[in-house]
């Protein structure tokens, strides 16, 4: 299983990270009522690797800090 | 009758049409009340404590008028809290699902999962009892006795908004009754179980299949829980579940609410252990009250719409040719953006699965379609989603565009807000 953050470029040119891609195909919104999102958070807590939008693993304090920003 | 507090009643009759008794001519005191029947109109009258003459019964051809509410809780409206209980709606177009530890859906709203050595498939079937057209069929292609930690189950998770009126987890909790039609090649005792959405409470009950390969209807009344957490919003209130063979880790006591997640009572022959076994189920209904009533047939369009609150399937058709699934505009020379409004608002912002291959074309300006390299979602809400399609070149900024999904199941976009 793989998770990678998805960075969306808005029409005004700015970027927002509001989804995570599971297994390169399923786009999961950061929505607490979404059960795929709930599972994503459990998987990361259980050690599954989360990659940033460029495909680099997020580890250590950076991962903790990022997860704390999620709803 | 000599019971204290009751007195005799006299009944008067009239054959004159529209002749209604007046309040002054009907008594209702403690020494004896009067009723009046009009045999031509087919009406029975009495005088209430306020002195008003009321119609308390009328013949079947007359319409009924009710000044107050009718207290028949499981007869009207959304009687069946199970969605797709007749197993008719199937947006999941795969022919059969092989059970695994991941939850899968052989048809809409019914999930299946297992953790065992058995190989079990599940799919929509046209085998059904009289009055139904479909069922779910489970087939054990390779049987294996479950170890202590194994489970083989299927279920439907029910949203809090569709269950809140049962008041589970409070002193006002109402009983519920689950009924269903079932047929199996393996006779014996089977278990159902209900779990709270937070998985902290379980209720187990048994039923018996007494004759092999014969449809029978099962009805089980659930004692309501007066404590525990049962969500009342757009998250899961309960999971209504059926066991097909599980291990001792999940064994619990029947007919009482238990702390923890249990699946079966330990008294049944596990279907999953029998190679070649089959199990069909349909007509699933969960309703308020202690009596199972007739199945709540809803229009197919209504049932499908109820399912689409949780899952939608876009594109991926092999019968309708290439499908224009969204319209939009070109925002660069290599990218077009599209808007797709969900036909039914979803339970929450959904997860969207796009096919990995390039199964989409963009039509814009030129007649020749442009094959896309990447299709991704834009903003996703419970009501709509944006789609971005990137091509190598050739688009004109500001031109309109159409997104075409090719005539193959590989072009399916799956949109899930399942519980």
CSV table of C-alpha atoms in Angstrom, one decimal:
chain,number,residue,atom,x,y,z
A,1,UNK,CA,0.0,0.0,0.0
A,2,UNK,CA,1.2,3.5,-0.8
A,3,UNK,CA,0.1,7.0,0.1
A,4,UNK,CA,1.2,10.1,-1.7
A,5,UNK,CA,0.0,13.7,-1.1
A,6,UNK,CA,-1.8,15.3,-4.0
A,7,UNK,CA,-1.1,18.9,-4.8
A,8,UNK,CA,-3.9,20.5,-6.7
A,9,UNK,CA,-3.1,23.6,-8.8
A,10,UNK,CA,-6.1,26.0,-8.7
A,11,UNK,CA,-7.1,28.1,-11.7
A,12,UNK,CA,-5.5,31.2,-10.1
A,13,UNK,CA,-2.2,29.4,-10.1
A,14,UNK,CA,-1.9,28.7,-6.4
A,15,UNK,CA,-1.6,25.2,-5.0
A,16,UNK,CA,-3.4,23.4,-2.3
A,17,UNK,CA,-2.8,20.0,-0.7
A,18,UNK,CA,-6.2,18.6,0.0
A,19,UNK,CA,-6.1,15.0,-0.9
A,20,UNK,CA,-3.9,11.9,-0.6
A,21,UNK,CA,-3.6,9.3,-3.3
A,22,UNK,CA,-3.8,5.7,-2.3
A,23,UNK,CA,-2.1,3.1,-4.5
A,24,UNK,CA,-1.6,5.7,-7.3
A,25,UNK,CA,-5.3,5.7,-8.2
A,26,UNK,CA,-7.7,6.6,-5.4
A,27,UNK,CA,-7.9,10.2,-4.4
A,28,UNK,CA,-9.0,10.6,-0.8
A,29,UNK,CA,-10.2,14.0,0.5
A,30,UNK,CA,-9.2,15.2,3.9
A,31,UNK,CA,-12.7,14.7,5.1
A,32,UNK,CA,-13.2,13.2,8.6
A,33,UNK,CA,-16.5,11.5,7.8
A,34,UNK,CA,-14.9,9.7,4.8
A,35,UNK,CA,-14.0,6.2,5.8
A,36,UNK,CA,-11.1,6.0,3.4
A,37,UNK,CA,-9.7,9.0,5.1
A,38,UNK,CA,-10.2,7.5,8.5
A,39,UNK,CA,-8.3,4.4,7.3
A,40,UNK,CA,-5.5,6.5,5.9
A,41,UNK,CA,-4.9,8.1,9.3
A,42,UNK,CA,-4.9,4.6,10.9
A,43,UNK,CA,-2.5,3.3,8.3
A,44,UNK,CA,0.0,6.1,8.8
A,45,UNK,CA,-0.3,5.6,12.6
A,46,UNK,CA,0.5,2.0,12.0
A,47,UNK,CA,3.7,2.8,10.0
A,48,UNK,CA,2.6,2.9,6.4
A,49,UNK,CA,4.8,5.4,4.5
A,50,UNK,CA,3.4,8.7,3.4
A,51,UNK,CA,5.1,10.4,0.5
A,52,UNK,CA,5.0,14.1,-0.4
A,53,UNK,CA,3.7,15.3,-3.7
A,54,UNK,CA,7.1,14.7,-5.3
A,55,UNK,CA,7.2,11.1,-4.0
A,56,UNK,CA,9.7,11.6,-1.2
A,57,UNK,CA,8.8,9.9,2.2
A,58,UNK,CA,7.8,12.2,5.0
A,59,UNK,CA,9.3,11.0,8.2
A,60,UNK,CA,9.9,11.9,11.8
A,61,UNK,CA,8.8,15.3,13.2
A,62,UNK,CA,7.8,16.4,9.7
A,63,UNK,CA,5.3,13.6,9.5
A,64,UNK,CA,4.0,14.2,13.1
A,65,UNK,CA,3.6,17.9,12.4
A,66,UNK,CA,1.8,17.3,9.1
A,67,UNK,CA,-0.6,14.8,10.5
A,68,UNK,CA,-1.5,17.2,13.4
A,69,UNK,CA,-2.6,19.7,10.8
A,70,UNK,CA,-5.2,17.4,9.3
A,71,UNK,CA,-8.8,17.6,10.3
B,1,UNK,CA,-69.0,-6.9,32.3
B,2,UNK,CA,-68.6,-5.9,35.9
B,3,UNK,CA,-65.2,-4.2,35.9
B,4,UNK,CA,-65.1,-1.0,37.9
B,5,UNK,CA,-64.9,2.0,35.7
B,6,UNK,CA,-66.9,0.6,32.9
B,7,UNK,CA,-70.6,0.9,32.2
B,8,UNK,CA,-73.1,-0.3,29.5
B,9,UNK,CA,-73.2,1.1,26.0
B,10,UNK,CA,-76.3,1.4,23.9
B,11,UNK,CA,-76.1,1.5,20.1
B,12,UNK,CA,-78.7,3.3,17.9
B,13,UNK,CA,-79.1,2.9,14.2
B,14,UNK,CA,-80.2,5.0,11.3
B,15,UNK,CA,-80.6,4.2,7.6
B,16,UNK,CA,-81.0,7.8,6.5
B,17,UNK,CA,-78.1,8.9,4.4
B,18,UNK,CA,-75.8,11.6,5.9
B,19,UNK,CA,-77.9,11.5,9.1
B,20,UNK,CA,-75.3,12.4,11.8
B,21,UNK,CA,-76.2,12.2,15.5
B,22,UNK,CA,-76.2,15.5,17.3
B,23,UNK,CA,-74.2,16.1,20.5
B,24,UNK,CA,-77.3,16.7,22.5
B,25,UNK,CA,-78.7,13.3,21.5
B,26,UNK,CA,-75.7,11.2,22.3
B,27,UNK,CA,-74.7,10.6,26.0
B,28,UNK,CA,-71.3,9.8,27.2
B,29,UNK,CA,-71.6,9.9,31.0
B,30,UNK,CA,-70.4,7.3,33.5
B,31,UNK,CA,-73.9,5.8,33.8
B,32,UNK,CA,-73.8,4.6,30.3
B,33,UNK,CA,-72.7,5.9,26.9
B,34,UNK,CA,-74.3,5.7,23.5
B,35,UNK,CA,-73.0,4.9,20.1
B,36,UNK,CA,-74.8,5.6,16.8
B,37,UNK,CA,-74.4,3.7,13.5
B,38,UNK,CA,-75.5,4.9,10.1
B,39,UNK,CA,-75.9,1.7,8.1
B,40,UNK,CA,-76.4,3.6,4.8
B,41,UNK,CA,-73.2,5.7,5.2
B,42,UNK,CA,-71.3,3.0,7.0
B,43,UNK,CA,-70.2,5.1,9.9
B,44,UNK,CA,-70.0,4.6,13.7
B,45,UNK,CA,-70.2,7.7,16.0
B,46,UNK,CA,-69.5,8.5,19.6
B,47,UNK,CA,-69.3,11.7,21.7
B,48,UNK,CA,-65.9,12.4,23.2
B,49,UNK,CA,-65.2,14.0,26.5
B,50,UNK,CA,-65.2,17.4,25.0
B,51,UNK,CA,-68.8,17.0,23.8
B,52,UNK,CA,-68.0,16.6,20.1
B,53,UNK,CA,-69.4,13.8,18.0
B,54,UNK,CA,-66.7,11.8,16.4
B,55,UNK,CA,-66.6,9.2,13.7
B,56,UNK,CA,-64.6,6.2,15.1
B,57,UNK,CA,-65.0,3.8,12.2
B,58,UNK,CA,-66.2,3.9,8.6
B,59,UNK,CA,-66.7,1.3,5.9
B,60,UNK,CA,-63.7,0.4,3.7
B,61,UNK,CA,-64.9,2.4,0.7
B,62,UNK,CA,-65.0,5.6,2.7
B,63,UNK,CA,-61.9,7.7,3.1
B,64,UNK,CA,-60.5,8.0,6.6
B,65,UNK,CA,-60.0,11.4,8.2
B,66,UNK,CA,-57.6,11.6,11.2
B,67,UNK,CA,-57.5,14.6,13.5
B,68,UNK,CA,-54.4,13.3,15.2
B,69,UNK,CA,-51.3,11.2,14.3
B,70,UNK,CA,-51.5,7.6,13.4
B,71,UNK,CA,-49.2,5.5,15.7
B,72,UNK,CA,-48.1,2.6,13.5
B,73,UNK,CA,-44.3,3.1,13.5
B,74,UNK,CA,-43.2,0.5,11.1
B,75,UNK,CA,-45.8,0.8,8.4
B,76,UNK,CA,-45.3,4.1,6.6
B,77,UNK,CA,-42.4,5.9,5.0
B,78,UNK,CA,-38.9,4.6,5.2
B,79,UNK,CA,-39.9,1.4,6.9
B,80,UNK,CA,-36.9,-0.7,5.8
B,81,UNK,CA,-33.7,0.8,7.1
B,82,UNK,CA,-31.7,-1.6,4.9
B,83,UNK,CA,-31.0,-0.1,1.5
B,84,UNK,CA,-31.1,-2.5,-1.5
B,85,UNK,CA,-32.5,-5.2,0.6
B,86,UNK,CA,-33.9,-6.9,-2.5
B,87,UNK,CA,-30.4,-7.0,-4.0
B,88,UNK,CA,-31.5,-5.3,-7.3
B,89,UNK,CA,-29.1,-2.4,-7.5
B,90,UNK,CA,-25.6,-3.2,-8.7
B,91,UNK,CA,-23.4,-0.4,-9.8
B,92,UNK,CA,-20.4,-2.6,-9.1
B,93,UNK,CA,-20.2,-4.3,-12.5
B,94,UNK,CA,-17.7,-7.0,-11.7
B,95,UNK,CA,-19.2,-10.5,-12.0
B,96,UNK,CA,-18.0,-11.9,-8.7
B,97,UNK,CA,-16.0,-10.8,-5.7
B,98,UNK,CA,-13.5,-13.1,-4.0
B,99,UNK,CA,-13.7,-12.3,-0.3
B,100,UNK,CA,-10.5,-10.9,1.3
B,101,UNK,CA,-9.5,-8.9,4.3
B,102,UNK,CA,-10.4,-5.7,2.5
B,103,UNK,CA,-14.1,-4.8,2.4
B,104,UNK,CA,-15.6,-5.3,-1.0
B,105,UNK,CA,-19.1,-4.9,-2.4
B,106,UNK,CA,-20.5,-7.6,-4.7
B,107,UNK,CA,-23.5,-5.2,-5.2
B,108,UNK,CA,-24.6,-1.9,-3.7
B,109,UNK,CA,-24.5,-1.4,0.1
B,110,UNK,CA,-23.6,-4.9,1.1
B,111,UNK,CA,-20.0,-5.4,2.1
B,112,UNK,CA,-18.1,-8.7,2.4
B,113,UNK,CA,-14.9,-9.5,4.1
B,114,UNK,CA,-13.0,-12.5,5.4
B,115,UNK,CA,-9.8,-13.5,7.2
B,116,UNK,CA,-9.5,-17.3,6.7
B,117,UNK,CA,-8.1,-20.0,4.5
B,118,UNK,CA,-11.4,-20.5,2.7
B,119,UNK,CA,-12.0,-19.2,-0.8
B,120,UNK,CA,-15.4,-17.7,-1.0
B,121,UNK,CA,-17.0,-15.7,-3.9
B,122,UNK,CA,-20.0,-13.4,-3.7
B,123,UNK,CA,-22.1,-12.0,-6.5
B,124,UNK,CA,-25.5,-10.8,-7.5
B,125,UNK,CA,-27.7,-13.8,-8.5
B,126,UNK,CA,-31.0,-14.2,-10.2
B,127,UNK,CA,-31.9,-17.0,-7.9
B,128,UNK,CA,-34.6,-15.7,-5.6
B,129,UNK,CA,-37.8,-16.7,-3.8
B,130,UNK,CA,-41.2,-15.8,-5.1
B,131,UNK,CA,-41.7,-12.0,-5.1
B,132,UNK,CA,-38.0,-11.2,-5.6
B,133,UNK,CA,-35.8,-11.1,-8.6
B,134,UNK,CA,-32.3,-11.1,-7.1
B,135,UNK,CA,-30.2,-12.3,-4.2
B,136,UNK,CA,-26.6,-12.4,-3.2
B,137,UNK,CA,-25.0,-15.7,-3.8
B,138,UNK,CA,-22.0,-16.9,-1.7
B,139,UNK,CA,-20.1,-19.9,-3.0
B,140,UNK,CA,-17.3,-21.7,-1.1
B,141,UNK,CA,-14.9,-22.9,-3.7
B,142,UNK,CA,-12.3,-24.1,-1.2
B,143,UNK,CA,-13.5,-24.8,2.3
B,144,UNK,CA,-11.4,-24.4,5.4
B,145,UNK,CA,-12.3,-24.7,9.0
B,146,UNK,CA,-11.8,-21.3,10.6
B,147,UNK,CA,-9.0,-20.8,13.1
B,148,UNK,CA,-9.6,-18.9,16.3
B,149,UNK,CA,-9.0,-15.5,14.7
B,150,UNK,CA,-10.7,-16.1,11.4
B,151,UNK,CA,-13.9,-14.5,10.2
B,152,UNK,CA,-16.1,-14.7,7.1
B,153,UNK,CA,-18.9,-12.2,7.1
B,154,UNK,CA,-21.1,-9.9,5.1
B,155,UNK,CA,-22.9,-6.8,6.3
B,156,UNK,CA,-24.6,-3.5,5.7
B,157,UNK,CA,-23.6,-0.4,7.6
B,158,UNK,CA,-26.5,1.9,8.4
B,159,UNK,CA,-26.1,5.7,8.5
B,160,UNK,CA,-27.1,7.6,11.7
B,161,UNK,CA,-29.6,9.8,9.9
B,162,UNK,CA,-31.5,6.7,8.8
B,163,UNK,CA,-31.5,5.1,12.3
B,164,UNK,CA,-31.6,8.0,14.8
B,165,UNK,CA,-35.4,7.6,15.6
B,166,UNK,CA,-34.8,4.2,17.2
B,167,UNK,CA,-33.0,6.1,20.0
B,168,UNK,CA,-30.5,3.3,20.6
B,169,UNK,CA,-28.2,4.0,23.5
B,170,UNK,CA,-30.9,5.9,25.4
B,171,UNK,CA,-33.7,5.0,27.8
B,172,UNK,CA,-36.2,5.4,25.0
B,173,UNK,CA,-34.6,2.8,22.7
B,174,UNK,CA,-37.0,1.0,20.4
B,175,UNK,CA,-37.0,-2.7,19.4
B,176,UNK,CA,-36.0,-3.6,15.9
B,177,UNK,CA,-36.8,-6.6,13.8
B,178,UNK,CA,-34.7,-8.0,11.0
B,179,UNK,CA,-36.2,-10.3,8.5
B,180,UNK,CA,-34.7,-11.9,5.4
B,181,UNK,CA,-35.1,-14.8,2.9
B,182,UNK,CA,-32.3,-17.3,3.0
B,183,UNK,CA,-31.3,-20.6,1.3
B,184,UNK,CA,-28.2,-22.7,1.8
B,185,UNK,CA,-26.8,-26.1,0.8
B,186,UNK,CA,-25.7,-26.5,4.4
B,187,UNK,CA,-28.3,-26.9,7.1
B,188,UNK,CA,-27.8,-26.0,10.7
B,189,UNK,CA,-27.5,-23.0,13.0
B,190,UNK,CA,-26.3,-19.6,11.7
B,191,UNK,CA,-25.6,-16.3,13.5
B,192,UNK,CA,-26.4,-12.7,12.8
B,193,UNK,CA,-24.7,-9.9,14.6
B,194,UNK,CA,-25.3,-6.2,15.0
B,195,UNK,CA,-22.5,-3.8,16.0
B,196,UNK,CA,-22.5,-0.2,17.1
B,197,UNK,CA,-20.7,2.1,14.7
B,198,UNK,CA,-17.8,2.5,17.1
B,199,UNK,CA,-17.5,-1.3,17.3
B,200,UNK,CA,-17.8,-1.2,21.1
B,201,UNK,CA,-21.1,-3.2,21.4
B,202,UNK,CA,-22.3,-6.4,19.7
B,203,UNK,CA,-25.6,-8.3,19.7
B,204,UNK,CA,-25.7,-11.8,18.5
B,205,UNK,CA,-28.7,-14.0,17.6
B,206,UNK,CA,-29.1,-17.4,15.9
B,207,UNK,CA,-31.4,-18.7,13.2
B,208,UNK,CA,-31.7,-22.2,11.8
B,209,UNK,CA,-31.7,-23.4,8.2
B,210,UNK,CA,-33.6,-26.7,8.5
B,211,UNK,CA,-33.9,-27.8,4.9
B,212,UNK,CA,-31.1,-27.7,2.3
B,213,UNK,CA,-31.5,-25.6,-0.8
B,214,UNK,CA,-34.9,-24.3,0.2
B,215,UNK,CA,-35.9,-20.7,0.6
B,216,UNK,CA,-37.2,-19.8,4.0
B,217,UNK,CA,-37.9,-16.5,5.7
B,218,UNK,CA,-36.2,-15.7,9.0
B,219,UNK,CA,-37.3,-13.1,11.5
B,220,UNK,CA,-35.3,-12.0,14.6
B,221,UNK,CA,-36.3,-9.2,17.0
B,222,UNK,CA,-33.4,-7.3,18.5
B,223,UNK,CA,-33.6,-6.1,22.1
B,224,UNK,CA,-32.8,-2.4,22.0
B,225,UNK,CA,-29.6,-1.2,23.8
B,226,UNK,CA,-30.2,1.5,26.4
B,227,UNK,CA,-26.5,2.5,26.6
B,228,UNK,CA,-23.6,2.8,24.2
B,229,UNK,CA,-22.9,5.2,21.3
B,230,UNK,CA,-25.0,5.0,18.2
B,231,UNK,CA,-24.2,7.8,15.8
B,232,UNK,CA,-27.2,9.9,14.7
B,233,UNK,CA,-25.4,11.9,11.9
B,234,UNK,CA,-23.9,11.0,8.5
B,235,UNK,CA,-21.6,8.4,10.1
B,236,UNK,CA,-22.2,4.8,10.9
B,237,UNK,CA,-24.9,4.0,13.5
B,238,UNK,CA,-24.8,0.3,13.3
B,239,UNK,CA,-23.5,-2.6,11.2
B,240,UNK,CA,-26.1,-5.3,10.4
B,241,UNK,CA,-24.1,-8.5,9.8
B,242,UNK,CA,-24.2,-12.2,8.9
B,243,UNK,CA,-21.6,-14.8,9.8
B,244,UNK,CA,-20.5,-17.5,7.4
B,245,UNK,CA,-18.0,-19.2,9.7
B,246,UNK,CA,-15.7,-17.6,12.3
B,247,UNK,CA,-13.3,-18.5,15.0
B,248,UNK,CA,-13.5,-18.5,18.8
B,249,UNK,CA,-12.0,-15.0,19.2
B,250,UNK,CA,-15.3,-13.7,17.9
B,251,UNK,CA,-17.6,-16.1,19.9
B,252,UNK,CA,-20.2,-14.5,22.2
B,253,UNK,CA,-23.5,-15.0,23.9
B,254,UNK,CA,-26.7,-14.8,22.0
B,255,UNK,CA,-29.6,-12.4,22.6
B,256,UNK,CA,-27.8,-9.8,24.8
B,257,UNK,CA,-25.7,-6.8,24.2
B,258,UNK,CA,-22.0,-7.5,24.7
B,259,UNK,CA,-19.0,-5.2,25.1
B,260,UNK,CA,-16.6,-5.8,22.2
B,261,UNK,CA,-16.8,-7.0,18.7
B,262,UNK,CA,-18.4,-10.5,18.4
B,263,UNK,CA,-19.6,-12.3,15.3
B,264,UNK,CA,-21.1,-15.7,16.2
B,265,UNK,CA,-22.4,-17.8,19.1
B,266,UNK,CA,-20.3,-20.9,18.6
B,267,UNK,CA,-23.1,-23.2,17.9
B,268,UNK,CA,-23.2,-23.4,14.1
B,269,UNK,CA,-21.6,-25.4,11.4
B,270,UNK,CA,-19.3,-22.9,9.6
B,271,UNK,CA,-20.4,-22.6,6.0
B,272,UNK,CA,-16.8,-21.6,5.1
B,273,UNK,CA,-15.5,-25.0,6.0
B,274,UNK,CA,-17.6,-26.8,3.4
B,275,UNK,CA,-16.2,-26.9,-0.1
B,276,UNK,CA,-19.0,-26.5,-2.7
B,277,UNK,CA,-21.4,-24.9,-0.2
B,278,UNK,CA,-23.7,-22.2,-1.4
B,279,UNK,CA,-25.7,-19.5,0.5
B,280,UNK,CA,-28.2,-17.1,-0.9
B,281,UNK,CA,-29.9,-14.2,0.8
B,282,UNK,CA,-32.4,-11.5,-0.2
B,283,UNK,CA,-35.5,-9.6,1.1
B,284,UNK,CA,-33.5,-8.1,3.9
B,285,UNK,CA,-35.5,-5.8,6.0
B,286,UNK,CA,-34.7,-4.0,9.3
B,287,UNK,CA,-37.6,-2.2,10.8
B,288,UNK,CA,-38.9,-0.6,14.0
B,289,UNK,CA,-41.0,-2.9,16.3
B,290,UNK,CA,-41.2,-6.5,17.3
B,291,UNK,CA,-43.0,-7.8,14.3
B,292,UNK,CA,-41.6,-8.4,10.8
B,293,UNK,CA,-44.0,-7.0,8.2
B,294,UNK,CA,-44.2,-7.4,4.5
B,295,UNK,CA,-41.1,-6.3,2.5
B,296,UNK,CA,-40.9,-2.6,1.8
B,297,UNK,CA,-40.8,-2.6,-2.0
B,298,UNK,CA,-39.5,0.8,-3.2
B,299,UNK,CA,-39.2,1.9,-6.8
B,300,UNK,CA,-36.0,0.8,-8.4
B,301,UNK,CA,-35.1,4.4,-9.2
B,302,UNK,CA,-35.5,5.3,-5.5
B,303,UNK,CA,-33.5,2.4,-4.4
B,304,UNK,CA,-30.7,3.2,-6.8
B,305,UNK,CA,-30.7,6.8,-5.7
B,306,UNK,CA,-30.4,5.7,-2.1
B,307,UNK,CA,-27.4,3.6,-3.1
B,308,UNK,CA,-25.8,6.5,-4.9
B,309,UNK,CA,-25.5,8.4,-1.7
B,310,UNK,CA,-22.7,6.0,-0.9
B,311,UNK,CA,-21.3,4.9,-4.2
B,312,UNK,CA,-21.4,6.1,-7.9
B,313,UNK,CA,-19.9,4.6,-11.0
B,314,UNK,CA,-19.1,7.0,-13.9
B,315,UNK,CA,-18.0,5.9,-17.3
B,316,UNK,CA,-16.9,2.3,-17.7
B,317,UNK,CA,-19.8,1.2,-19.8
B,318,UNK,CA,-19.3,-1.3,-22.6
B,319,UNK,CA,-22.9,-1.1,-23.9
B,320,UNK,CA,-23.5,2.6,-24.6
B,321,UNK,CA,-20.4,3.4,-26.7
B,322,UNK,CA,-18.0,6.2,-25.7
B,323,UNK,CA,-19.5,8.3,-23.0
B,324,UNK,CA,-19.3,12.1,-22.6
B,325,UNK,CA,-19.1,12.3,-18.9
B,326,UNK,CA,-18.4,15.9,-18.2
B,327,UNK,CA,-18.2,19.3,-19.9
B,328,UNK,CA,-15.7,22.1,-19.2
B,329,UNK,CA,-13.2,24.4,-20.8
B,330,UNK,CA,-9.5,24.6,-21.7
B,331,UNK,CA,-7.5,26.6,-19.1
B,332,UNK,CA,-4.1,26.0,-20.8
B,333,UNK,CA,-2.9,24.6,-24.1
B,334,UNK,CA,-2.4,21.2,-22.4
B,335,UNK,CA,-5.1,21.1,-19.8
B,336,UNK,CA,-8.9,21.2,-19.7
B,337,UNK,CA,-11.0,21.3,-16.6
B,338,UNK,CA,-14.4,19.8,-16.2
B,339,UNK,CA,-17.3,19.9,-13.7
B,340,UNK,CA,-19.3,16.9,-12.7
B,341,UNK,CA,-22.4,17.3,-10.6
B,342,UNK,CA,-23.3,14.1,-8.7
B,343,UNK,CA,-26.8,12.9,-9.6
B,344,UNK,CA,-27.3,12.3,-5.9
B,345,UNK,CA,-25.6,14.3,-3.2
B,346,UNK,CA,-23.2,11.9,-1.4
B,347,UNK,CA,-23.0,11.1,2.3
B,348,UNK,CA,-19.7,13.0,2.5
B,349,UNK,CA,-16.9,14.2,0.2
B,350,UNK,CA,-16.1,10.9,-1.6
B,351,UNK,CA,-12.9,9.2,-2.4
B,352,UNK,CA,-12.5,9.0,-6.2
B,353,UNK,CA,-10.6,6.2,-8.0
B,354,UNK,CA,-9.4,7.0,-11.5
B,355,UNK,CA,-8.2,4.2,-13.8
B,356,UNK,CA,-4.5,4.1,-14.3
B,357,UNK,CA,-4.5,3.8,-18.0
B,358,UNK,CA,-5.4,6.6,-20.5
B,359,UNK,CA,-9.0,5.8,-21.1
B,360,UNK,CA,-10.2,9.3,-21.7
B,361,UNK,CA,-10.3,11.7,-24.6
B,362,UNK,CA,-10.8,15.4,-24.7
B,363,UNK,CA,-12.9,16.9,-27.5
B,364,UNK,CA,-12.3,20.6,-28.0
B,365,UNK,CA,-12.3,22.7,-31.2
B,366,UNK,CA,-10.7,20.3,-33.6
B,367,UNK,CA,-12.7,17.2,-34.6
B,368,UNK,CA,-9.9,14.8,-33.7
B,369,UNK,CA,-10.0,13.9,-30.0
B,370,UNK,CA,-6.9,14.3,-27.9
B,371,UNK,CA,-5.9,11.4,-25.8
B,372,UNK,CA,-5.2,12.4,-22.2
B,373,UNK,CA,-2.2,11.4,-20.3
B,374,UNK,CA,-3.5,12.2,-16.8
B,375,UNK,CA,-6.9,12.6,-15.4
B,376,UNK,CA,-7.2,13.8,-11.8
B,377,UNK,CA,-9.9,15.2,-9.6
B,378,UNK,CA,-10.1,18.9,-8.8
B,379,UNK,CA,-12.2,20.1,-5.9
B,380,UNK,CA,-14.3,17.4,-4.5
B,381,UNK,CA,-17.4,18.1,-2.5
B,382,UNK,CA,-20.4,15.9,-1.5
B,383,UNK,CA,-22.3,17.6,-4.3
B,384,UNK,CA,-19.8,17.8,-7.2
B,385,UNK,CA,-16.3,17.2,-8.3
B,386,UNK,CA,-13.9,18.9,-10.7
B,387,UNK,CA,-11.8,16.9,-13.1
B,388,UNK,CA,-8.6,17.9,-14.7
B,389,UNK,CA,-7.4,16.3,-18.0
B,390,UNK,CA,-3.9,16.9,-19.2
B,391,UNK,CA,-2.9,16.3,-22.9
B,392,UNK,CA,0.4,16.6,-24.7
B,393,UNK,CA,-0.6,19.7,-26.7
B,394,UNK,CA,-3.3,21.2,-29.0
B,395,UNK,CA,-5.8,22.9,-26.8
B,396,UNK,CA,-6.9,26.5,-27.1
B,397,UNK,CA,-7.3,28.5,-23.9
B,398,UNK,CA,-11.0,29.5,-23.4
B,399,UNK,CA,-12.4,26.9,-25.8
B,400,UNK,CA,-15.1,24.6,-24.5
B,401,UNK,CA,-14.2,20.9,-24.0
B,402,UNK,CA,-15.9,17.6,-23.5
B,403,UNK,CA,-14.4,14.7,-21.5
B,404,UNK,CA,-15.0,11.3,-23.1
B,405,UNK,CA,-14.7,8.0,-21.4
B,406,UNK,CA,-13.9,5.1,-23.8
B,407,UNK,CA,-16.2,2.2,-24.3
B,408,UNK,CA,-14.5,-0.1,-21.9
B,409,UNK,CA,-14.8,-1.0,-18.2
B,410,UNK,CA,-11.2,0.3,-17.9
B,411,UNK,CA,-12.6,3.8,-18.1
B,412,UNK,CA,-14.6,3.5,-14.9
B,413,UNK,CA,-14.3,6.3,-12.3
B,414,UNK,CA,-15.4,5.0,-9.0
B,415,UNK,CA,-16.8,7.5,-6.5
B,416,UNK,CA,-17.1,6.2,-2.9
B,417,UNK,CA,-18.6,7.6,0.3
B,418,UNK,CA,-19.3,4.2,1.7
B,419,UNK,CA,-19.6,3.8,5.5
